[in-house]
Coordinates of N, CA and C in Angstrom, one line a residue:
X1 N 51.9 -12.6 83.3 CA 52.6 -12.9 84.6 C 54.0 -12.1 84.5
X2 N 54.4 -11.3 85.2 CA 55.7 -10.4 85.4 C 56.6 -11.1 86.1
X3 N 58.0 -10.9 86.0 CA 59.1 -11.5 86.8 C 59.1 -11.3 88.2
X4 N 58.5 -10.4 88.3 CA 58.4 -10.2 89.8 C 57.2 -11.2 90.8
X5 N 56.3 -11.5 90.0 CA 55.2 -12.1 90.9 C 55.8 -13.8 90.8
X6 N 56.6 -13.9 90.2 CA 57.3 -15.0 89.8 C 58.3 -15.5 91.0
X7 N 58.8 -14.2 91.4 CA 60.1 -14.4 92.6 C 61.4 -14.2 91.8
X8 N 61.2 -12.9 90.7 CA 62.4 -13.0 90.2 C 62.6 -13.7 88.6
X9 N 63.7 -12.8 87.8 CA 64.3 -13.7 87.1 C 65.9 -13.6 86.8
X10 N 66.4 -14.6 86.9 CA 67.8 -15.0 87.0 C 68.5 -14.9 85.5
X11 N 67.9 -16.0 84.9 CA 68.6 -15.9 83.6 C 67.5 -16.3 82.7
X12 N 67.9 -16.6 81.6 CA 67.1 -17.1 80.1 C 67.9 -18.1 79.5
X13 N 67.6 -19.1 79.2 CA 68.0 -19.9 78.0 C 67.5 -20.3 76.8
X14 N 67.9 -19.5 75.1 CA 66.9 -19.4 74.3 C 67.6 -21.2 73.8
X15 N 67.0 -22.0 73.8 CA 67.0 -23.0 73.3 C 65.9 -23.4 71.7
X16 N 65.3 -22.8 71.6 CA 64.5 -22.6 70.6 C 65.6 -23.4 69.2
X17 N 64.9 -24.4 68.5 CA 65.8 -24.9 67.6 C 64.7 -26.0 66.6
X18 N 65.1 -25.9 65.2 CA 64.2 -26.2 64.0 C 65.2 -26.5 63.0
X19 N 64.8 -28.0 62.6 CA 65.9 -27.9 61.1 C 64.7 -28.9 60.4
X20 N 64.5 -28.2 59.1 CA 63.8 -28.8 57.6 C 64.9 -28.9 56.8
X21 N 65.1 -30.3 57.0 CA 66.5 -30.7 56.1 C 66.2 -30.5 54.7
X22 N 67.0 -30.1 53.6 CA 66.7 -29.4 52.1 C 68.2 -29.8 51.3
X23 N 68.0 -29.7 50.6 CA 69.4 -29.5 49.7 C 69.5 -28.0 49.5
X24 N 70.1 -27.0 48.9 CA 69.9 -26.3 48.9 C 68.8 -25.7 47.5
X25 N 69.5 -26.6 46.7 CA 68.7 -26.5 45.4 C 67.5 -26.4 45.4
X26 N 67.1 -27.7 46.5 CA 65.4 -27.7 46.8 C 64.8 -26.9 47.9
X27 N 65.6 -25.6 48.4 CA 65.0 -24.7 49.7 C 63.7 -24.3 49.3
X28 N 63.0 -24.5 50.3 CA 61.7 -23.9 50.3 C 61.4 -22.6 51.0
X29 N 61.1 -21.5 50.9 CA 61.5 -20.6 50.7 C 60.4 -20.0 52.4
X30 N 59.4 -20.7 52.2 CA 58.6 -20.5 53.6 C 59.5 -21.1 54.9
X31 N 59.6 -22.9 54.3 CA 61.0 -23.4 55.4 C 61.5 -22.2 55.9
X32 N 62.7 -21.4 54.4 CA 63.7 -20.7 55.1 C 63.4 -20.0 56.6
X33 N 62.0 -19.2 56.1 CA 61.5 -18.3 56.9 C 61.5 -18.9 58.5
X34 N 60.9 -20.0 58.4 CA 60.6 -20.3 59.3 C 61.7 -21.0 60.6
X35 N 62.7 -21.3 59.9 CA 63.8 -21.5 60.5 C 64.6 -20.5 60.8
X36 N 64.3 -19.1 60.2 CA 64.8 -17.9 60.8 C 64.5 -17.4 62.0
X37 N 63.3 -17.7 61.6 CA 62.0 -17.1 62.6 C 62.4 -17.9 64.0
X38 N 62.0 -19.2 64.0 CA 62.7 -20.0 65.3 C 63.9 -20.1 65.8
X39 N 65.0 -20.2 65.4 CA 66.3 -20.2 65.7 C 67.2 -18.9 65.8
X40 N 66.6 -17.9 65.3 CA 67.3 -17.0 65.3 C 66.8 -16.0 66.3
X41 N 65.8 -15.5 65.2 CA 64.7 -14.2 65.6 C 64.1 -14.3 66.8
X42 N 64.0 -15.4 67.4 CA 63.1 -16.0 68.4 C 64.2 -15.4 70.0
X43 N 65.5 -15.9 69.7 CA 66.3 -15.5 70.9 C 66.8 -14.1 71.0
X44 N 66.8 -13.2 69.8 CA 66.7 -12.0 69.9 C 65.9 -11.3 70.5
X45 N 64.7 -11.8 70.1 CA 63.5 -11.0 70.8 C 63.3 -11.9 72.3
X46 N 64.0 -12.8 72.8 CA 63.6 -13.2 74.5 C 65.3 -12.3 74.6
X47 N 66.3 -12.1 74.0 CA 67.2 -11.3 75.0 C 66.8 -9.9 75.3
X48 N 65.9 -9.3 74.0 CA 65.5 -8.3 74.5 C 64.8 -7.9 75.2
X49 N 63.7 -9.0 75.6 CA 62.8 -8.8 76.9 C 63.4 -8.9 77.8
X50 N 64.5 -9.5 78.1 CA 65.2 -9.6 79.5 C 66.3 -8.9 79.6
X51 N 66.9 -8.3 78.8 CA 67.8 -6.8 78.9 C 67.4 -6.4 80.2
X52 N 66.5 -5.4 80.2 CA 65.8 -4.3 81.1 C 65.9 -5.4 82.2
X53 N 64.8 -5.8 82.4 CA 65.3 -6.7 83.6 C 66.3 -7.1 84.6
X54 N 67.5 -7.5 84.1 CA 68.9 -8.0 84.2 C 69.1 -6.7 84.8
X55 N 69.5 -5.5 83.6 CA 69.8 -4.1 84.0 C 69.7 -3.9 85.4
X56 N 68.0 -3.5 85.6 CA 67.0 -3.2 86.7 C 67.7 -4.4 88.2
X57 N 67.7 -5.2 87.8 CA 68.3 -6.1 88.9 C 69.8 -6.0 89.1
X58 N 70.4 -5.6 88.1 CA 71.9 -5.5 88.2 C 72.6 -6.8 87.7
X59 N 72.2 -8.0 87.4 CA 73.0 -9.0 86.7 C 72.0 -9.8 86.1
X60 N 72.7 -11.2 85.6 CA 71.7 -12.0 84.7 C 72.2 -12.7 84.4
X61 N 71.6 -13.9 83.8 CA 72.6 -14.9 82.4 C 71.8 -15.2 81.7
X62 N 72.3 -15.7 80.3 CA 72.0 -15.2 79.0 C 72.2 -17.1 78.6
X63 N 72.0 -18.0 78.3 CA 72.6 -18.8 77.5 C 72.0 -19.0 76.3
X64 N 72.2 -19.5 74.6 CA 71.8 -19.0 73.4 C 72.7 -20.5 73.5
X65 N 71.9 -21.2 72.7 CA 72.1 -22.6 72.4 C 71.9 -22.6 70.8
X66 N 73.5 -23.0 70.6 CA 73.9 -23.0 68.7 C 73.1 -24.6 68.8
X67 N 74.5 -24.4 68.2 CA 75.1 -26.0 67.0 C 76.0 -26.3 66.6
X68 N 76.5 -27.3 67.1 CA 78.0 -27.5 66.3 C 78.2 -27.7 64.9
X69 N 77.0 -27.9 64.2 CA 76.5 -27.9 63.2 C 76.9 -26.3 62.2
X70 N 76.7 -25.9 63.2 CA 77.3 -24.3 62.8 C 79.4 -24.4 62.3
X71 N 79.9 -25.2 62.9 CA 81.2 -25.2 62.5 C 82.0 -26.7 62.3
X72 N 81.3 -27.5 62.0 CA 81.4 -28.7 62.0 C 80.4 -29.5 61.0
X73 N 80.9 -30.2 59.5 CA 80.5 -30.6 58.5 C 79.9 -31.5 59.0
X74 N 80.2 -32.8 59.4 CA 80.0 -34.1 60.0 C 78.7 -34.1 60.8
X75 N 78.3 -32.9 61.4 CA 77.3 -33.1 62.1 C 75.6 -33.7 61.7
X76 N 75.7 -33.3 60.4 CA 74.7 -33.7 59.4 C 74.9 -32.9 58.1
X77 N 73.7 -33.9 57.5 CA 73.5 -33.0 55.8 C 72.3 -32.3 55.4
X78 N 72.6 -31.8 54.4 CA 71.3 -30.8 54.2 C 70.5 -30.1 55.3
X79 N 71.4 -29.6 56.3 CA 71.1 -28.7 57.5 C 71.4 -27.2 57.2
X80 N 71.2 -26.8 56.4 CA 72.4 -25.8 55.8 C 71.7 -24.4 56.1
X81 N 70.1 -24.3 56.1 CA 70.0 -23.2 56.8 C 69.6 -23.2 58.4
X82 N 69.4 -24.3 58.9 CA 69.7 -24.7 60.7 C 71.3 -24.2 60.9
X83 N 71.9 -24.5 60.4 CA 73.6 -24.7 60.6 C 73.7 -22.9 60.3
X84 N 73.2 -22.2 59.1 CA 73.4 -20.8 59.4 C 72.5 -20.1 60.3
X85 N 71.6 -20.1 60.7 CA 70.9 -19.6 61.3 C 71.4 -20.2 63.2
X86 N 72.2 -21.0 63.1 CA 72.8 -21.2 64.5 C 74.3 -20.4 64.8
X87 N 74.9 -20.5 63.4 CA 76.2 -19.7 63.3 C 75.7 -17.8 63.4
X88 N 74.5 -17.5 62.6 CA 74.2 -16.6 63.0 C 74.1 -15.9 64.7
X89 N 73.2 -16.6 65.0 CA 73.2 -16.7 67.1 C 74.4 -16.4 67.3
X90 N 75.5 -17.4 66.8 CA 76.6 -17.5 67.4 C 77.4 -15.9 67.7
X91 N 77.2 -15.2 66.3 CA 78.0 -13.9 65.7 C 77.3 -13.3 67.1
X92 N 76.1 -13.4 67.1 CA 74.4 -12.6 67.4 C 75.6 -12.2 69.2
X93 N 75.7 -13.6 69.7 CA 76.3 -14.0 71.2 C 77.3 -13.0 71.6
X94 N 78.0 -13.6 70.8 CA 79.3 -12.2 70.5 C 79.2 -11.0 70.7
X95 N 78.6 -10.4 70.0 CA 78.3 -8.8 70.0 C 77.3 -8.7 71.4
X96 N 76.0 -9.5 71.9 CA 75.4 -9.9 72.8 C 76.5 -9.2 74.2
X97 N 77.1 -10.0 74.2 CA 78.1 -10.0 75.4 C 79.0 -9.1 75.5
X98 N 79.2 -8.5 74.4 CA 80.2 -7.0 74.4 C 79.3 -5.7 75.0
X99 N 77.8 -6.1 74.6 CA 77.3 -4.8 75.3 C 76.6 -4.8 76.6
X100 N 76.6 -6.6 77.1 CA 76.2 -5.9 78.4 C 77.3 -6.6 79.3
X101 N 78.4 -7.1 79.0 CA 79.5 -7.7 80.1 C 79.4 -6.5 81.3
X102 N 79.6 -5.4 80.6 CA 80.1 -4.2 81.9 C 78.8 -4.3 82.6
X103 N 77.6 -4.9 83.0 CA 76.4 -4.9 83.5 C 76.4 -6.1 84.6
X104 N 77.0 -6.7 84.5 CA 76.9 -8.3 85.6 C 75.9 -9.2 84.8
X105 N 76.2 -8.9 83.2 CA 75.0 -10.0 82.6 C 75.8 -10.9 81.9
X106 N 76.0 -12.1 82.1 CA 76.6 -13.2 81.3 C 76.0 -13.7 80.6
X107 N 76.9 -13.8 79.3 CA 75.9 -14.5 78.4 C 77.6 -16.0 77.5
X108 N 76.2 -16.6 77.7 CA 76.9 -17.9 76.8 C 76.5 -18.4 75.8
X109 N 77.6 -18.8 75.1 CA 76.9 -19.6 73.7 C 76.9 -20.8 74.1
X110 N 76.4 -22.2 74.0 CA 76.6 -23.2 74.3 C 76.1 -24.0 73.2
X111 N 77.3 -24.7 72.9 CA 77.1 -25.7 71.5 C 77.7 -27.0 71.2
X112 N 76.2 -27.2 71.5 CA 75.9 -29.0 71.6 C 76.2 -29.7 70.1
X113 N 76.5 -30.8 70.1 CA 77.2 -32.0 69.1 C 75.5 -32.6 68.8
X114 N 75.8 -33.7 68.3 CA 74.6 -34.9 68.4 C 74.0 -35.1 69.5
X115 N 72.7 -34.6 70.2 CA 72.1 -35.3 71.0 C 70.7 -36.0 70.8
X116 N 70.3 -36.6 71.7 CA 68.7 -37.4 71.3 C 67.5 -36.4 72.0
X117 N 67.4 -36.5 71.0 CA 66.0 -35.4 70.8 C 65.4 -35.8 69.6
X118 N 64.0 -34.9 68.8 CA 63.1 -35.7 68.3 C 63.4 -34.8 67.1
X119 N 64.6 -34.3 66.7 CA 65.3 -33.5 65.9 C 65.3 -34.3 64.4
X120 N 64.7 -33.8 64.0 CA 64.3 -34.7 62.4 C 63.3 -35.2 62.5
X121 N 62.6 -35.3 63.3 CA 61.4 -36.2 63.3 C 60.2 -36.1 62.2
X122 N 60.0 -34.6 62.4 CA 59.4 -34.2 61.3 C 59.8 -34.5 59.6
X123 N 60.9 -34.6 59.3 CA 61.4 -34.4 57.9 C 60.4 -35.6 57.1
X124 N 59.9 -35.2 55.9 CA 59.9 -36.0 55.2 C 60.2 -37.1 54.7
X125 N 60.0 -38.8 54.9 CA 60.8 -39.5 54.6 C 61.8 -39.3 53.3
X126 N 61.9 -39.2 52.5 CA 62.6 -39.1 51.0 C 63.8 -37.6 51.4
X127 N 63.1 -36.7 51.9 CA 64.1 -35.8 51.9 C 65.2 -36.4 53.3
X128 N 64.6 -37.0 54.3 CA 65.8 -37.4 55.1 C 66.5 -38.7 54.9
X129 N 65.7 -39.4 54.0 CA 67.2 -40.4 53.1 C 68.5 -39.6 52.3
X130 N 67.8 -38.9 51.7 CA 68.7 -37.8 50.7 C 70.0 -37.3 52.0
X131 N 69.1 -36.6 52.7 CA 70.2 -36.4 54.2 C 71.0 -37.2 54.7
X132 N 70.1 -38.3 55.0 CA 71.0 -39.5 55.6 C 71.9 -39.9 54.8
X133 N 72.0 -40.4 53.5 CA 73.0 -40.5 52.4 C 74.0 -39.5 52.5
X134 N 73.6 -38.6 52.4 CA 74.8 -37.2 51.9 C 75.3 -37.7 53.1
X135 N 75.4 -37.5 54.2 CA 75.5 -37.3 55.4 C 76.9 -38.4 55.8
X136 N 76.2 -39.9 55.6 CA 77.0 -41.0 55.0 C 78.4 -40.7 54.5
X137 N 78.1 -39.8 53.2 CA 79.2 -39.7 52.1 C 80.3 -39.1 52.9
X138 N 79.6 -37.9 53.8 CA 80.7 -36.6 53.9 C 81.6 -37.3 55.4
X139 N 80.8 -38.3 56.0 CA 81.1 -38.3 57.9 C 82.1 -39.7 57.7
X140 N 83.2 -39.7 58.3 CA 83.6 -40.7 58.2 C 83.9 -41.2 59.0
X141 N 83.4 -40.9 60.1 CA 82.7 -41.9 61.4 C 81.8 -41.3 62.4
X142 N 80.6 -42.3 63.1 CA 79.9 -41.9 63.9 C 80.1 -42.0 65.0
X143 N 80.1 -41.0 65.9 CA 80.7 -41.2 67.3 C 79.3 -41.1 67.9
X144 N 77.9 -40.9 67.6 CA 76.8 -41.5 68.8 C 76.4 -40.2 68.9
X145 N 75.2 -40.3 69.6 CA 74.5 -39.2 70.3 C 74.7 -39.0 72.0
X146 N 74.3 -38.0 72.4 CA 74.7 -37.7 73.8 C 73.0 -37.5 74.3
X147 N 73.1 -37.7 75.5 CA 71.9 -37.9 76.0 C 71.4 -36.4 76.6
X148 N 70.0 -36.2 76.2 CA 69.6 -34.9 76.4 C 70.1 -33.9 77.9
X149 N 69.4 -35.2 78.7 CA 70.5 -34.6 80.4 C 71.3 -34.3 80.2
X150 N 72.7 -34.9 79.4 CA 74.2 -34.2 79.6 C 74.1 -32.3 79.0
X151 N 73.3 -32.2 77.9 CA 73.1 -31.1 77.4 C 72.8 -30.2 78.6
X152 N 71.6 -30.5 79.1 CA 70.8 -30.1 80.5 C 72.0 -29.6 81.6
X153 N 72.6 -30.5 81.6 CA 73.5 -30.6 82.9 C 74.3 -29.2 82.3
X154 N 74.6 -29.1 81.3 CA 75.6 -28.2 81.0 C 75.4 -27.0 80.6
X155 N 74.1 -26.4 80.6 CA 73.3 -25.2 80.7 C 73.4 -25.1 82.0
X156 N 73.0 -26.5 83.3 CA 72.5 -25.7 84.3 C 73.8 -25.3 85.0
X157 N 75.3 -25.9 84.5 CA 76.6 -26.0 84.9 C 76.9 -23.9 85.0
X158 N 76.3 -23.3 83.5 CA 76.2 -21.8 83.3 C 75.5 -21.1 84.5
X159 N 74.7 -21.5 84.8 CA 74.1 -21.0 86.0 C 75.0 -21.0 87.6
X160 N 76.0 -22.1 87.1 CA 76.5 -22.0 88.7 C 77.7 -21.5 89.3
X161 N 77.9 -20.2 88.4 CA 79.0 -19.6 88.1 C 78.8 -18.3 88.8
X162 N 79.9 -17.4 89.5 CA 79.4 -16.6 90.9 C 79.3 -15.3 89.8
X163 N 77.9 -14.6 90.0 CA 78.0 -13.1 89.6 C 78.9 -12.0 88.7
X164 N 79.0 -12.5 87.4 CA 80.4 -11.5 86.8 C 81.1 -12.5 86.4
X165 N 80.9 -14.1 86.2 CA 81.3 -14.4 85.8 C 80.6 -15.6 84.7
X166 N 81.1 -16.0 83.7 CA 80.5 -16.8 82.6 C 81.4 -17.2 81.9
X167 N 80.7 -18.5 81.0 CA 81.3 -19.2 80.5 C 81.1 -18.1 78.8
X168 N 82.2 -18.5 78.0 CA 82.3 -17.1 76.7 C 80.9 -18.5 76.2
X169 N 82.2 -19.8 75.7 CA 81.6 -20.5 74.8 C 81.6 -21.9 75.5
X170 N 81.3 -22.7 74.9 CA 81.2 -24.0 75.6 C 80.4 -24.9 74.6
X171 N 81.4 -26.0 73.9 CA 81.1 -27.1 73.2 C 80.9 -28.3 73.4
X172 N 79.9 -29.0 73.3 CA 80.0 -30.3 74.3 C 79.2 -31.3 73.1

């Protein structure tokens, strides 16, 4: 299916996100991969599909959904290659936006706190005690989760911004 038989495409939001909580000691080395592979490598290769596009149309938006987890300890433990591989994006965003601002293509980073999502679900019981504990040790208070809509709301908030203009970053 092409963008065109579609009625267009406006923007992208790579939301794509994976964490196999580890210590580091105990990384597993496929994990790693595989958390590169999703969180990182994944929104590279949808910004590059939509480059051309945006161009061809003359504007775009771009949003690339970190982590606060990327600059913020407390967010969790043993997240350590989710947390780089979102800080990576982040760098990724940056340079992102230096080469097509002069285009009418906006791109945002947007980085979300604790929300409810099914984020851990997978982990191994034992390895997400180990997390939960550390986690315990380092956070010295919990302020809650945010409800997935508010996230929603604040992606679609990026969208309603006139032509040429965008949000750089946005932490919520």
């Amino acid at each position: 299916t092409s963008a065109a038989s579609m009625g267009g495409l406006d923007g992208i939001v790579n939301n794509a996100g994976l964490s196999l909580a580890s210590s580091i000691e105990a990384l597993d080395p496929a994990e790693v991969t595989t958390q590169v592979n999703v969180n990182f490598l994944a929104a590279i290769n949808g910004c590059q599909a939509v480059i051309p596009h945006f161009r061809r149309r003359g504007s775009g938006r771009i949003v690339n959904v970190g982590s606060a987890s990327a600059r913020h300890l407390d967010e969790f433990a043993h997240i350590s290659i989710y947390s780089a591989t979102k800080a990576a994006l982040e760098r990724f965003t940056v340079d992102l936006r230096e080469e097509v601002k002069g285009e009418n293509i906006g791109v945002t980073l947007l980085s979300p706190g604790g929300t409810e999502t099914s984020f851990g679900s997978g982990w191994k019981p034992e390895v997400a005690g180990l997390a939960f504990a550390e986690w315990l040790r380092r956070a010295s208070s919990f302020d809650g989760t945010m409800a997935a809509e508010s996230v929603g709301e604040a992606i679609a908030n990026c969208f309603q911004l006139p032509p040429g203009v965008a949000y750089d970053f946005v932490e919520i």
